[in-house]
Amino acid sequence: MLTCLLTALLTGTLLFAFGGPIISQTFIDAGKQFVLGGGQRGAFRVAAHNVGPVPVSVAERRADGSLHELGRLEPGQRTELAFAAGSAALVRNLGEHQAVLDFRVTGRTSGLGMGYEGLRK
C-alpha cells in the first residue's frame, strides 16, 4: 500500500515537473506562423502530421536567436523533430488557404508557450 502511494506521488511530481504530452490540432492562417516554445528550460519533441491542404515550413529558432530551417511538410506528410532547451518550433503556412496540423508534443512540456506571429515581408 505504501509502495503504491509513493509511486503515485512520484509519478504526479514528475508529471508536474515535466508536463504531460500535449495533443493539439492547430490551424494556421495564410501569412502566419505558429510558434511553439522558446525560453523553456528543457528539450521537447514534436510529432507533426499535415492534415490540411497547404504545405508548411518548419524551422527551429534557437535560444541564441539563430534560425535553422528543418524542411517542408507537404499535405499528408508526417515528421518527428527534436528541439533543444530554450528553442522554439516555427511552423509557417506556405499556402493561400488555412493550414491544419495535428501535433503531439512530448518532453519538457510544462510552461511551453504557444502563439502566432505574422510574417515579415
Coordinates of C-alpha atoms in Angstrom, one line a residue:
M1 CA 0.0 0.0 0.0
L2 CA 2.8 2.4 1.0
T3 CA 4.7 1.5 -2.2
C4 CA 1.6 2.3 -4.4
L5 CA 1.2 5.6 -2.6
L6 CA 4.8 6.5 -3.0
T7 CA 4.8 5.5 -6.7
A8 CA 1.6 7.6 -7.3
L9 CA 3.2 10.6 -5.5
L10 CA 6.4 10.3 -7.5
T11 CA 4.5 10.0 -10.8
G12 CA 2.4 13.0 -10.0
T13 CA 5.5 15.0 -9.1
L14 CA 7.3 14.1 -12.3
L15 CA 4.2 15.0 -14.4
F16 CA 4.1 18.4 -12.7
A17 CA 7.8 19.0 -13.2
F18 CA 8.0 17.7 -16.8
G19 CA 4.4 18.2 -18.0
G20 CA 2.5 15.6 -19.9
P21 CA 2.2 15.2 -23.6
I22 CA 0.3 17.9 -25.5
I23 CA -2.0 16.8 -28.3
S24 CA -3.4 19.5 -30.5
Q25 CA -4.9 20.2 -33.8
T26 CA -3.6 23.6 -34.9
F27 CA -4.9 26.0 -37.6
I28 CA -2.5 28.5 -39.2
D29 CA -4.0 31.2 -41.4
A30 CA -2.3 32.2 -44.6
G31 CA 0.5 34.7 -43.9
K32 CA 1.0 33.5 -40.3
Q33 CA 3.4 31.2 -38.4
F34 CA 2.7 29.2 -35.3
V35 CA 5.4 29.3 -32.6
L36 CA 5.8 26.5 -30.0
G37 CA 8.2 27.0 -27.2
G38 CA 11.0 29.5 -26.7
G39 CA 12.8 30.1 -23.5
Q40 CA 11.7 26.9 -21.7
R41 CA 14.2 25.0 -19.5
G42 CA 14.0 21.6 -21.2
A43 CA 14.0 20.0 -24.6
F44 CA 10.9 18.7 -26.3
R45 CA 9.9 16.6 -29.3
V46 CA 7.1 17.3 -31.8
A47 CA 5.4 14.6 -33.9
A48 CA 3.5 16.6 -36.7
H49 CA 1.0 15.5 -39.3
N50 CA 0.0 17.9 -42.0
V51 CA -3.7 17.2 -42.4
G52 CA -4.5 20.4 -44.3
P53 CA -4.5 21.4 -48.0
V54 CA -1.3 23.5 -48.0
P55 CA 2.4 22.9 -47.3
V56 CA 4.2 24.3 -44.3
S57 CA 7.8 25.0 -43.5
V58 CA 9.4 24.1 -40.1
A59 CA 12.3 25.8 -38.5
E60 CA 14.0 26.0 -35.1
R61 CA 14.7 29.4 -33.5
R62 CA 17.5 28.5 -31.1
A63 CA 18.0 30.1 -27.7
D64 CA 20.7 32.3 -29.1
G65 CA 18.3 33.7 -31.8
S66 CA 19.8 31.8 -34.7
L67 CA 17.3 30.2 -37.2
H68 CA 17.8 26.7 -38.5
E69 CA 15.5 25.6 -41.4
L70 CA 14.3 22.0 -40.9
G71 CA 12.3 21.5 -44.0
R72 CA 8.9 21.5 -45.7
L73 CA 5.9 19.4 -44.7
E74 CA 3.6 18.7 -47.6
P75 CA -0.1 17.8 -47.2
G76 CA -0.4 14.3 -45.8
Q77 CA 3.2 14.1 -44.6
R78 CA 4.3 13.3 -41.1
T79 CA 7.6 14.2 -39.3
E80 CA 9.1 13.9 -35.9
L81 CA 11.5 16.6 -34.7
A82 CA 13.5 17.4 -31.6
F83 CA 14.0 20.9 -30.2
A84 CA 16.7 21.9 -27.6
A85 CA 16.1 23.7 -24.4
G86 CA 15.2 27.3 -25.0
S87 CA 14.4 26.7 -28.7
A88 CA 11.1 27.4 -30.4
A89 CA 9.5 25.4 -33.2
L90 CA 8.3 27.7 -36.0
V91 CA 5.7 26.4 -38.4
R92 CA 4.9 28.7 -41.3
N93 CA 1.9 28.5 -43.6
L94 CA 3.2 28.5 -47.2
G95 CA -0.1 28.5 -48.9
E96 CA -3.1 30.8 -49.6
H97 CA -5.5 28.7 -47.5
Q98 CA -5.6 27.8 -43.9
A99 CA -3.0 25.1 -42.8
V100 CA -4.1 22.3 -40.4
L101 CA -1.7 20.2 -38.4
D102 CA -2.0 17.6 -35.8
F103 CA 0.7 17.8 -33.1
R104 CA 1.8 15.5 -30.3
V105 CA 4.4 17.3 -28.1
T106 CA 6.4 15.3 -25.6
G107 CA 9.4 16.0 -23.3
R108 CA 9.5 19.1 -21.0
T109 CA 6.1 20.5 -21.9
S110 CA 5.4 22.3 -18.6
G111 CA 5.2 26.0 -19.3
L112 CA 5.7 25.6 -23.1
G113 CA 4.4 28.7 -24.8
M114 CA 2.3 28.7 -27.9
G115 CA 1.2 31.5 -30.2
Y116 CA 1.0 33.0 -33.7
E117 CA 3.2 35.6 -35.5
G118 CA 2.6 37.5 -38.7
L119 CA 5.3 37.0 -41.3
R120 CA 7.7 39.8 -42.1
K121 CA 7.8 40.8 -45.8

